[in-house]
Amino acid sequence: MNPKSKKKLKKGIGSAASVLLMILLTLIVLFPIYWLIVTSFKMESEIYQIPPSLFPRNLTFDNYLHALVETKLPQYFLNSIIYTVGTLLVALLCGALAAYAMSRFRFKGKKTYLLVILLSQLMPMTTLIVPLYVSFGKMNLLNNRVAMIIVYAAIQIPIAIWLLIGYFNGIPKEIDEAAIMDGCTRWQILTKIVLPLAKPGLMAVGLSIAISVWQELMLAMTFTNQDELRPLMAGVSAAITKSGVQWGQITATGVLALLPMLIVFIFCQKYLIQGLTGGAVKG
Amino acid sequence: MEKRSMKSAYAYLVPSTIIMGLMLGFPIVYNIIISFTEWTLKSSEKHFNGIENYIKILTDEKFIKILIITVLWTGINILLQMVIGIGLALFADHLTKGKKFMRVILLIPWIIPGTVTALTWKWMLQADVGIVNYLLMHFNLTGQNILFLSDQNIALMTLILVHVWKAFPFWFLMITASLQNKPVDQIEAAVMDGARYPHILRYIILPHLSPIIASTGVLTTIWTLNYFDLIWLMTKGGPMDATSTLPIYTYRLAFEFNDFGRSAALAVVSLLVVSLVCIPYVRKMFQNMKEEGVL
């Protein structure tokens, strides 16, 4: 074999191995999701069949019908949307204001503030849960929408400030100075110039906030125990952890809980990646 | 002008400071107070008991067990996430075709909510009707059903693998982002000089990646240490505490055993552990900030 064809062969094996690895990875990542979806469309009797069927023999929507009509799922969904949107508004507003000050002003205590923001992102949630549960209990704030939103906002504000400082710093300060010359106030600079220019940053930060609030479980299941106020994850988790799980119904619920995330993923991938890597990539 | 601008700077900080003070600052202080208090459901009156909660925890045999489990959970998790994440990022970086496809696919586990991940894998790992045992039996990899979640020798490893499945994309993403600005000139020069890939990897690419590996390492260590959802939903820390990590046990102390005092004390211990891990990270972040002129 001459060296040239040997090299070709080697390259051929290399790319074949790459393709194989890609297929394997795709399977490892996608199969669990496929299995979740397939199970949700099977009848209860087919679900426990051995050997399991890779595709439902009798496609049924019963599980979805049950989840949507006979459980509180629609209410949970609505609650999750309320918590997510509420947190988004509060955290973005507070975060943008603080990040603007951090990016544009020099002031005493700036370093300390930054340290507090950084540390509070790393804080274990278990340090919050007992004191908040006790205080909420005393003040009658358990099962309270506003209290939930404010807690979630408090957890998200530090990361929002942190990421937004980065985006605001990317906007040249010369623009500010020119605007001041033209008689703009600081407030106008923020609302008319900085915020519109930082729109991609706001999108990225907003998405990362929305995703974590949508997923949050520990606080949700501790601070809400009425169906009218429970968010989705707390509702679903109650169904998973009780004994005698009906896998058809629970997988249908899982698919429904996953849908909003998938939609976000498909349409906003770019912002998603930005929000995820933005805080640390420069590090 | 300077003075005025300083004052208005504080005004911008007011809303975030109030909310964070109320819901983060106050609870931490209150948590510390509770940790020095005898506060259980049984003892109707709560009273200051000094460091008794801490002594109880630190002398409890269970505490050592939980600490070991937490270290195993975090250590093995990070090691696997790191190796897989870096390996795949280097692999994807080499692809000429399918690069973008791989990036999209590998991101998916990350965006799936922990609750959905938990229920999906709990279903697949059911000992009798789960697909994983069926496949293992089918390919003769095991003679009998493996009790993935109820055998105390296996449960922790099962949970670690499921969490790695969910969490390695973050590593992949960070490394991929950092590979976008790898020193191409240096690599080309090395290739011209006849350097082989392992050498290029060892002497050019890995040194380029090392800062991002360090910061991702600290970040994911803290996240994994504090992680709650998957473990809670799949095993609740069982069987026989085999999967009880610090956050799981802290939560159970409060809401299953109704011992708020000890739970609060354990939370303080967790806080100290996390602080130890994150000191170098915080230092590095401040350095960066100074270089960028923010401070």
Short mmCIF file of N, CA, C and O in Angstrom, two decimals, chain A residues 86-183:
data_model
loop_
_atom_site.label_atom_id
_atom_site.label_comp_id
_atom_site.label_asym_id
_atom_site.label_seq_id
_atom_site.Cartn_x
_atom_site.Cartn_y
_atom_site.Cartn_z
N GLY A 86 -43.82 37.48 36.54
CA GLY A 86 -43.67 38.41 37.65
C GLY A 86 -42.20 38.58 38.03
O GLY A 86 -41.69 39.70 38.17
N THR A 87 -41.52 37.45 38.18
CA THR A 87 -40.10 37.50 38.54
C THR A 87 -39.29 38.22 37.49
O THR A 87 -38.42 39.03 37.79
N LEU A 88 -39.62 37.92 36.23
CA LEU A 88 -38.91 38.53 35.11
C LEU A 88 -39.00 40.05 35.18
O LEU A 88 -37.99 40.76 35.07
N LEU A 89 -40.21 40.56 35.42
CA LEU A 89 -40.40 42.01 35.46
C LEU A 89 -39.60 42.62 36.61
O LEU A 89 -38.83 43.56 36.42
N VAL A 90 -39.78 42.06 37.81
CA VAL A 90 -39.12 42.63 38.99
C VAL A 90 -37.60 42.53 38.86
O VAL A 90 -36.87 43.51 39.06
N ALA A 91 -37.12 41.34 38.50
CA ALA A 91 -35.66 41.13 38.50
C ALA A 91 -34.98 41.94 37.40
O ALA A 91 -33.91 42.51 37.62
N LEU A 92 -35.62 42.02 36.23
CA LEU A 92 -34.99 42.78 35.14
C LEU A 92 -34.96 44.27 35.47
O LEU A 92 -33.97 44.95 35.22
N LEU A 93 -36.06 44.77 36.02
CA LEU A 93 -36.11 46.19 36.35
C LEU A 93 -35.05 46.54 37.40
O LEU A 93 -34.21 47.43 37.20
N CYS A 94 -35.07 45.80 38.52
CA CYS A 94 -34.09 46.08 39.58
C CYS A 94 -32.68 45.83 39.09
O CYS A 94 -31.76 46.59 39.40
N GLY A 95 -32.51 44.75 38.33
CA GLY A 95 -31.19 44.39 37.84
C GLY A 95 -30.64 45.45 36.90
O GLY A 95 -29.47 45.84 37.01
N ALA A 96 -31.48 45.95 36.00
CA ALA A 96 -31.00 46.94 35.03
C ALA A 96 -30.61 48.24 35.74
O ALA A 96 -29.58 48.84 35.42
N LEU A 97 -31.41 48.65 36.70
CA LEU A 97 -31.10 49.88 37.44
C LEU A 97 -29.75 49.75 38.13
O LEU A 97 -28.88 50.61 37.99
N ALA A 98 -29.58 48.66 38.87
CA ALA A 98 -28.34 48.49 39.62
C ALA A 98 -27.15 48.34 38.68
O ALA A 98 -26.09 48.92 38.91
N ALA A 99 -27.33 47.57 37.62
CA ALA A 99 -26.22 47.34 36.69
C ALA A 99 -25.80 48.66 36.04
O ALA A 99 -24.61 48.89 35.79
N TYR A 100 -26.77 49.51 35.78
CA TYR A 100 -26.46 50.81 35.18
C TYR A 100 -25.58 51.64 36.12
O TYR A 100 -24.56 52.20 35.70
N ALA A 101 -25.95 51.66 37.39
CA ALA A 101 -25.15 52.40 38.36
C ALA A 101 -23.74 51.80 38.45
O ALA A 101 -22.75 52.52 38.48
N MET A 102 -23.67 50.47 38.46
CA MET A 102 -22.38 49.81 38.57
C MET A 102 -21.51 50.06 37.34
O MET A 102 -20.29 50.12 37.44
N SER A 103 -22.16 50.17 36.20
CA SER A 103 -21.39 50.34 34.98
C SER A 103 -20.99 51.78 34.72
O SER A 103 -19.95 52.06 34.12
N ARG A 104 -21.80 52.75 35.20
CA ARG A 104 -21.57 54.14 34.79
C ARG A 104 -21.09 55.08 35.90
O ARG A 104 -20.60 56.15 35.62
N PHE A 105 -21.30 54.70 37.17
CA PHE A 105 -20.93 55.62 38.25
C PHE A 105 -19.75 55.07 39.04
O PHE A 105 -19.54 53.87 39.11
N ARG A 106 -18.99 56.03 39.62
CA ARG A 106 -18.02 55.61 40.64
C ARG A 106 -18.63 55.98 41.98
O ARG A 106 -19.11 57.10 42.13
N PHE A 107 -18.62 55.08 42.91
CA PHE A 107 -19.15 55.45 44.23
C PHE A 107 -18.54 54.57 45.30
O PHE A 107 -17.98 53.50 45.02
N LYS A 108 -18.68 55.03 46.51
CA LYS A 108 -18.14 54.30 47.66
C LYS A 108 -18.95 53.03 47.87
O LYS A 108 -20.17 53.05 47.76
N GLY A 109 -18.28 51.94 48.17
CA GLY A 109 -19.00 50.70 48.45
C GLY A 109 -19.29 49.88 47.22
O GLY A 109 -19.95 48.85 47.29
N LYS A 110 -18.77 50.32 46.07
CA LYS A 110 -19.03 49.59 44.83
C LYS A 110 -18.46 48.17 44.89
O LYS A 110 -19.11 47.21 44.51
N LYS A 111 -17.25 48.10 45.42
CA LYS A 111 -16.58 46.81 45.49
C LYS A 111 -17.36 45.85 46.40
O LYS A 111 -17.55 44.68 46.09
N THR A 112 -17.80 46.39 47.54
CA THR A 112 -18.57 45.58 48.47
C THR A 112 -19.84 45.07 47.82
O THR A 112 -20.21 43.90 47.96
N TYR A 113 -20.52 45.95 47.10
CA TYR A 113 -21.77 45.57 46.45
C TYR A 113 -21.52 44.44 45.46
O TYR A 113 -22.29 43.47 45.39
N LEU A 114 -20.43 44.57 44.73
CA LEU A 114 -20.08 43.56 43.75
C LEU A 114 -19.82 42.21 44.43
O LEU A 114 -20.25 41.16 43.96
N LEU A 115 -19.13 42.29 45.56
CA LEU A 115 -18.82 41.07 46.30
C LEU A 115 -20.11 40.39 46.77
O LEU A 115 -20.28 39.18 46.65
N VAL A 116 -21.04 41.22 47.28
CA VAL A 116 -22.31 40.68 47.75
C VAL A 116 -23.05 40.00 46.61
O VAL A 116 -23.58 38.89 46.76
N ILE A 117 -23.05 40.64 45.45
CA ILE A 117 -23.75 40.07 44.30
C ILE A 117 -23.13 38.74 43.89
O ILE A 117 -23.83 37.77 43.62
N LEU A 118 -21.81 38.72 43.89
CA LEU A 118 -21.11 37.50 43.47
C LEU A 118 -21.38 36.37 44.46
O LEU A 118 -21.71 35.25 44.08
N LEU A 119 -21.28 36.69 45.75
CA LEU A 119 -21.45 35.65 46.77
C LEU A 119 -22.88 35.13 46.81
O LEU A 119 -23.10 33.94 46.99
N SER A 120 -23.85 36.04 46.63
CA SER A 120 -25.23 35.56 46.76
C SER A 120 -25.62 34.63 45.61
O SER A 120 -26.58 33.88 45.74
N GLN A 121 -24.86 34.67 44.51
CA GLN A 121 -25.13 33.71 43.45
C GLN A 121 -24.69 32.31 43.83
O GLN A 121 -25.13 31.33 43.25
N LEU A 122 -23.75 32.24 44.76
CA LEU A 122 -23.16 30.94 45.09
C LEU A 122 -23.76 30.34 46.36
O LEU A 122 -23.45 29.25 46.76
N MET A 123 -24.66 31.10 46.98
CA MET A 123 -25.21 30.70 48.26
C MET A 123 -26.10 29.47 48.14
O MET A 123 -26.92 29.39 47.24
N PRO A 124 -25.95 28.49 49.05
CA PRO A 124 -26.88 27.36 49.01
C PRO A 124 -28.29 27.79 49.41
O PRO A 124 -28.45 28.55 50.36
N MET A 125 -29.27 27.30 48.64
CA MET A 125 -30.65 27.68 48.93
C MET A 125 -31.12 27.16 50.27
O MET A 125 -32.08 27.67 50.83
N THR A 126 -30.44 26.11 50.77
CA THR A 126 -30.87 25.56 52.05
C THR A 126 -30.72 26.57 53.19
O THR A 126 -31.37 26.43 54.21
N THR A 127 -29.88 27.59 53.00
CA THR A 127 -29.76 28.60 54.06
C THR A 127 -30.97 29.52 54.08
O THR A 127 -31.16 30.26 55.03
N LEU A 128 -31.76 29.52 53.01
CA LEU A 128 -32.92 30.41 52.97
C LEU A 128 -34.19 29.72 53.45
O LEU A 128 -35.11 30.36 53.95
N ILE A 129 -34.21 28.40 53.26
CA ILE A 129 -35.50 27.74 53.29
C ILE A 129 -36.15 27.76 54.68
O ILE A 129 -37.33 28.08 54.81
N VAL A 130 -35.37 27.44 55.72
CA VAL A 130 -35.96 27.41 57.07
C VAL A 130 -36.37 28.81 57.55
O VAL A 130 -37.52 29.02 57.92
N PRO A 131 -35.44 29.79 57.51
CA PRO A 131 -35.85 31.11 57.99
C PRO A 131 -37.02 31.71 57.21
O PRO A 131 -37.93 32.30 57.81
N LEU A 132 -37.03 31.51 55.90
CA LEU A 132 -38.15 32.06 55.13
C LEU A 132 -39.45 31.33 55.43
O LEU A 132 -40.51 31.95 55.55
N TYR A 133 -39.37 30.02 55.57
CA TYR A 133 -40.57 29.24 55.87
C TYR A 133 -41.17 29.69 57.20
O TYR A 133 -42.38 29.92 57.32
N VAL A 134 -40.28 29.87 58.19
CA VAL A 134 -40.75 30.29 59.51
C VAL A 134 -41.35 31.69 59.45
O VAL A 134 -42.46 31.93 59.95
N SER A 135 -40.64 32.61 58.79
CA SER A 135 -41.16 33.99 58.75
C SER A 135 -42.43 34.09 57.92
O SER A 135 -43.37 34.80 58.29
N PHE A 136 -42.46 33.41 56.79
CA PHE A 136 -43.67 33.43 55.97
C PHE A 136 -44.85 32.86 56.74
O PHE A 136 -45.97 33.37 56.65
N GLY A 137 -44.57 31.81 57.51
CA GLY A 137 -45.63 31.21 58.30
C GLY A 137 -46.20 32.21 59.30
O GLY A 137 -47.41 32.34 59.45
N LYS A 138 -45.29 32.95 59.95
CA LYS A 138 -45.73 33.93 60.95
C LYS A 138 -46.52 35.06 60.31
O LYS A 138 -47.47 35.58 60.88
N MET A 139 -46.06 35.49 59.12
CA MET A 139 -46.67 36.67 58.50
C MET A 139 -47.78 36.29 57.53
O MET A 139 -48.25 37.12 56.75
N ASN A 140 -48.15 35.00 57.55
CA ASN A 140 -49.23 34.55 56.69
C ASN A 140 -48.90 34.73 55.20
O ASN A 140 -49.77 35.10 54.41
N LEU A 141 -47.66 34.47 54.86
CA LEU A 141 -47.24 34.67 53.47
C LEU A 141 -47.00 33.36 52.73
O LEU A 141 -46.59 33.36 51.57
N LEU A 142 -47.23 32.23 53.42
CA LEU A 142 -47.16 30.97 52.68
C LEU A 142 -48.35 30.95 51.74
O LEU A 142 -49.41 31.51 52.03
N ASN A 143 -48.20 30.29 50.59
CA ASN A 143 -49.26 30.30 49.58
C ASN A 143 -49.62 31.71 49.17
O ASN A 143 -50.78 32.07 49.07
N ASN A 144 -48.59 32.51 48.92
CA ASN A 144 -48.83 33.89 48.52
C ASN A 144 -48.03 34.21 47.26
O ASN A 144 -46.83 34.02 47.22
N ARG A 145 -48.75 34.66 46.24
CA ARG A 145 -48.10 34.87 44.93
C ARG A 145 -47.02 35.94 45.00
O ARG A 145 -45.91 35.74 44.49
N VAL A 146 -47.34 37.06 45.64
CA VAL A 146 -46.38 38.16 45.68
C VAL A 146 -45.10 37.74 46.41
O VAL A 146 -43.99 37.99 45.95
N ALA A 147 -45.29 37.04 47.53
CA ALA A 147 -44.12 36.59 48.29
C ALA A 147 -43.24 35.70 47.43
O ALA A 147 -42.02 35.84 47.41
N MET A 148 -43.86 34.77 46.71
CA MET A 148 -43.09 33.88 45.84
C MET A 148 -42.29 34.67 44.81
O MET A 148 -41.11 34.41 44.57
N ILE A 149 -42.96 35.63 44.19
CA ILE A 149 -42.29 36.40 43.13
C ILE A 149 -41.12 37.19 43.71
O ILE A 149 -40.04 37.24 43.11
N ILE A 150 -41.32 37.78 44.88
CA ILE A 150 -40.23 38.57 45.47
C ILE A 150 -39.05 37.68 45.85
O ILE A 150 -37.89 38.04 45.65
N VAL A 151 -39.34 36.48 46.39
CA VAL A 151 -38.23 35.56 46.71
C VAL A 151 -37.48 35.18 45.44
O VAL A 151 -36.24 35.24 45.39
N TYR A 152 -38.23 34.78 44.43
CA TYR A 152 -37.57 34.41 43.17
C TYR A 152 -36.77 35.58 42.62
O TYR A 152 -35.65 35.41 42.15
N ALA A 153 -37.33 36.77 42.69
CA ALA A 153 -36.62 37.95 42.17
C ALA A 153 -35.31 38.14 42.94
O ALA A 153 -34.26 38.38 42.34
N ALA A 154 -35.38 37.99 44.27
CA ALA A 154 -34.18 38.18 45.07
C ALA A 154 -33.08 37.21 44.65
O ALA A 154 -31.90 37.56 44.61
N ILE A 155 -33.49 35.99 44.31
CA ILE A 155 -32.49 35.00 43.90
C ILE A 155 -31.93 35.32 42.52
O ILE A 155 -30.76 35.10 42.24
N GLN A 156 -32.77 35.90 41.65
CA GLN A 156 -32.33 36.15 40.27
C GLN A 156 -31.64 37.50 40.09
O GLN A 156 -30.86 37.66 39.15
N ILE A 157 -31.92 38.46 40.96
CA ILE A 157 -31.34 39.79 40.78
C ILE A 157 -29.81 39.78 40.71
O ILE A 157 -29.23 40.40 39.82
N PRO A 158 -29.12 39.07 41.62
CA PRO A 158 -27.65 39.11 41.56
C PRO A 158 -27.10 38.67 40.20
O PRO A 158 -26.26 39.36 39.62
N ILE A 159 -27.60 37.58 39.68
CA ILE A 159 -27.09 37.10 38.40
C ILE A 159 -27.47 38.08 37.28
O ILE A 159 -26.68 38.33 36.36
N ALA A 160 -28.68 38.67 37.41
CA ALA A 160 -29.10 39.65 36.41
C ALA A 160 -28.15 40.85 36.40
O ALA A 160 -27.69 41.30 35.35
N ILE A 161 -27.85 41.37 37.59
CA ILE A 161 -26.94 42.51 37.67
C ILE A 161 -25.59 42.13 37.08
O ILE A 161 -25.02 42.84 36.23
N TRP A 162 -25.10 40.98 37.51
CA TRP A 162 -23.79 40.52 37.08
C TRP A 162 -23.68 40.47 35.56
O TRP A 162 -22.74 40.98 34.96
N LEU A 163 -24.67 39.86 34.92
CA LEU A 163 -24.62 39.73 33.46
C LEU A 163 -24.84 41.08 32.78
O LEU A 163 -24.17 41.41 31.81
N LEU A 164 -25.76 41.86 33.32
CA LEU A 164 -26.08 43.14 32.66
C LEU A 164 -24.91 44.12 32.75
O LEU A 164 -24.71 44.93 31.83
N ILE A 165 -24.13 44.07 33.84
CA ILE A 165 -22.95 44.94 33.91
C ILE A 165 -22.08 44.70 32.68
O ILE A 165 -21.61 45.63 32.02
N GLY A 166 -21.92 43.43 32.35
CA GLY A 166 -21.12 43.08 31.18
C GLY A 166 -21.66 43.70 29.90
O GLY A 166 -20.93 44.28 29.11
N TYR A 167 -22.98 43.60 29.72
CA TYR A 167 -23.58 44.14 28.51
C TYR A 167 -23.50 45.67 28.48
O TYR A 167 -23.23 46.27 27.44
N PHE A 168 -23.77 46.29 29.63
CA PHE A 168 -23.74 47.76 29.68
C PHE A 168 -22.33 48.29 29.44
O PHE A 168 -22.15 49.31 28.79
N ASN A 169 -21.34 47.57 29.98
CA ASN A 169 -19.96 48.00 29.75
C ASN A 169 -19.59 47.94 28.27
O ASN A 169 -18.69 48.66 27.83
N GLY A 170 -20.28 47.06 27.55
CA GLY A 170 -20.01 46.95 26.12
C GLY A 170 -20.52 48.14 25.33
O GLY A 170 -20.20 48.31 24.15
N ILE A 171 -21.36 48.97 25.96
CA ILE A 171 -21.87 50.15 25.26
C ILE A 171 -20.94 51.33 25.59
O ILE A 171 -20.78 51.67 26.75
N PRO A 172 -20.32 51.94 24.57
CA PRO A 172 -19.31 52.97 24.81
C PRO A 172 -19.84 54.12 25.66
O PRO A 172 -20.95 54.59 25.46
N LYS A 173 -19.01 54.53 26.63
CA LYS A 173 -19.42 55.61 27.53
C LYS A 173 -19.44 56.96 26.80
O LYS A 173 -20.06 57.92 27.27
N GLU A 174 -18.76 57.04 25.67
CA GLU A 174 -18.75 58.29 24.90
C GLU A 174 -20.17 58.68 24.50
O GLU A 174 -20.50 59.86 24.40
N ILE A 175 -20.99 57.64 24.25
CA ILE A 175 -22.38 57.93 23.89
C ILE A 175 -23.07 58.70 25.02
O ILE A 175 -23.78 59.67 24.78
N ASP A 176 -22.83 58.24 26.26
CA ASP A 176 -23.39 58.93 27.43
C ASP A 176 -22.97 60.40 27.45
O ASP A 176 -23.79 61.31 27.64
N GLU A 177 -21.64 60.57 27.28
CA GLU A 177 -21.11 61.93 27.39
C GLU A 177 -21.72 62.84 26.33
O GLU A 177 -22.11 63.98 26.61
N ALA A 178 -21.83 62.32 25.12
CA ALA A 178 -22.44 63.10 24.05
C ALA A 178 -23.88 63.45 24.40
O ALA A 178 -24.34 64.58 24.18
N ALA A 179 -24.59 62.48 24.99
CA ALA A 179 -25.99 62.72 25.33
C ALA A 179 -26.12 63.77 26.42
O ALA A 179 -27.04 64.61 26.39
N ILE A 180 -25.17 63.74 27.39
CA ILE A 180 -25.21 64.75 28.45
C ILE A 180 -24.98 66.13 27.86
O ILE A 180 -25.67 67.10 28.22
N MET A 181 -24.05 66.23 26.93
CA MET A 181 -23.80 67.50 26.22
C MET A 181 -25.08 68.00 25.58
O MET A 181 -25.37 69.19 25.55
N ASP A 182 -25.86 67.07 25.05
CA ASP A 182 -27.11 67.45 24.38
C ASP A 182 -28.23 67.70 25.38
O ASP A 182 -29.38 67.91 24.98
N GLY A 183 -27.91 67.59 26.67
CA GLY A 183 -28.91 67.93 27.68
C GLY A 183 -29.76 66.78 28.17
O GLY A 183 -30.81 66.99 28.77
#
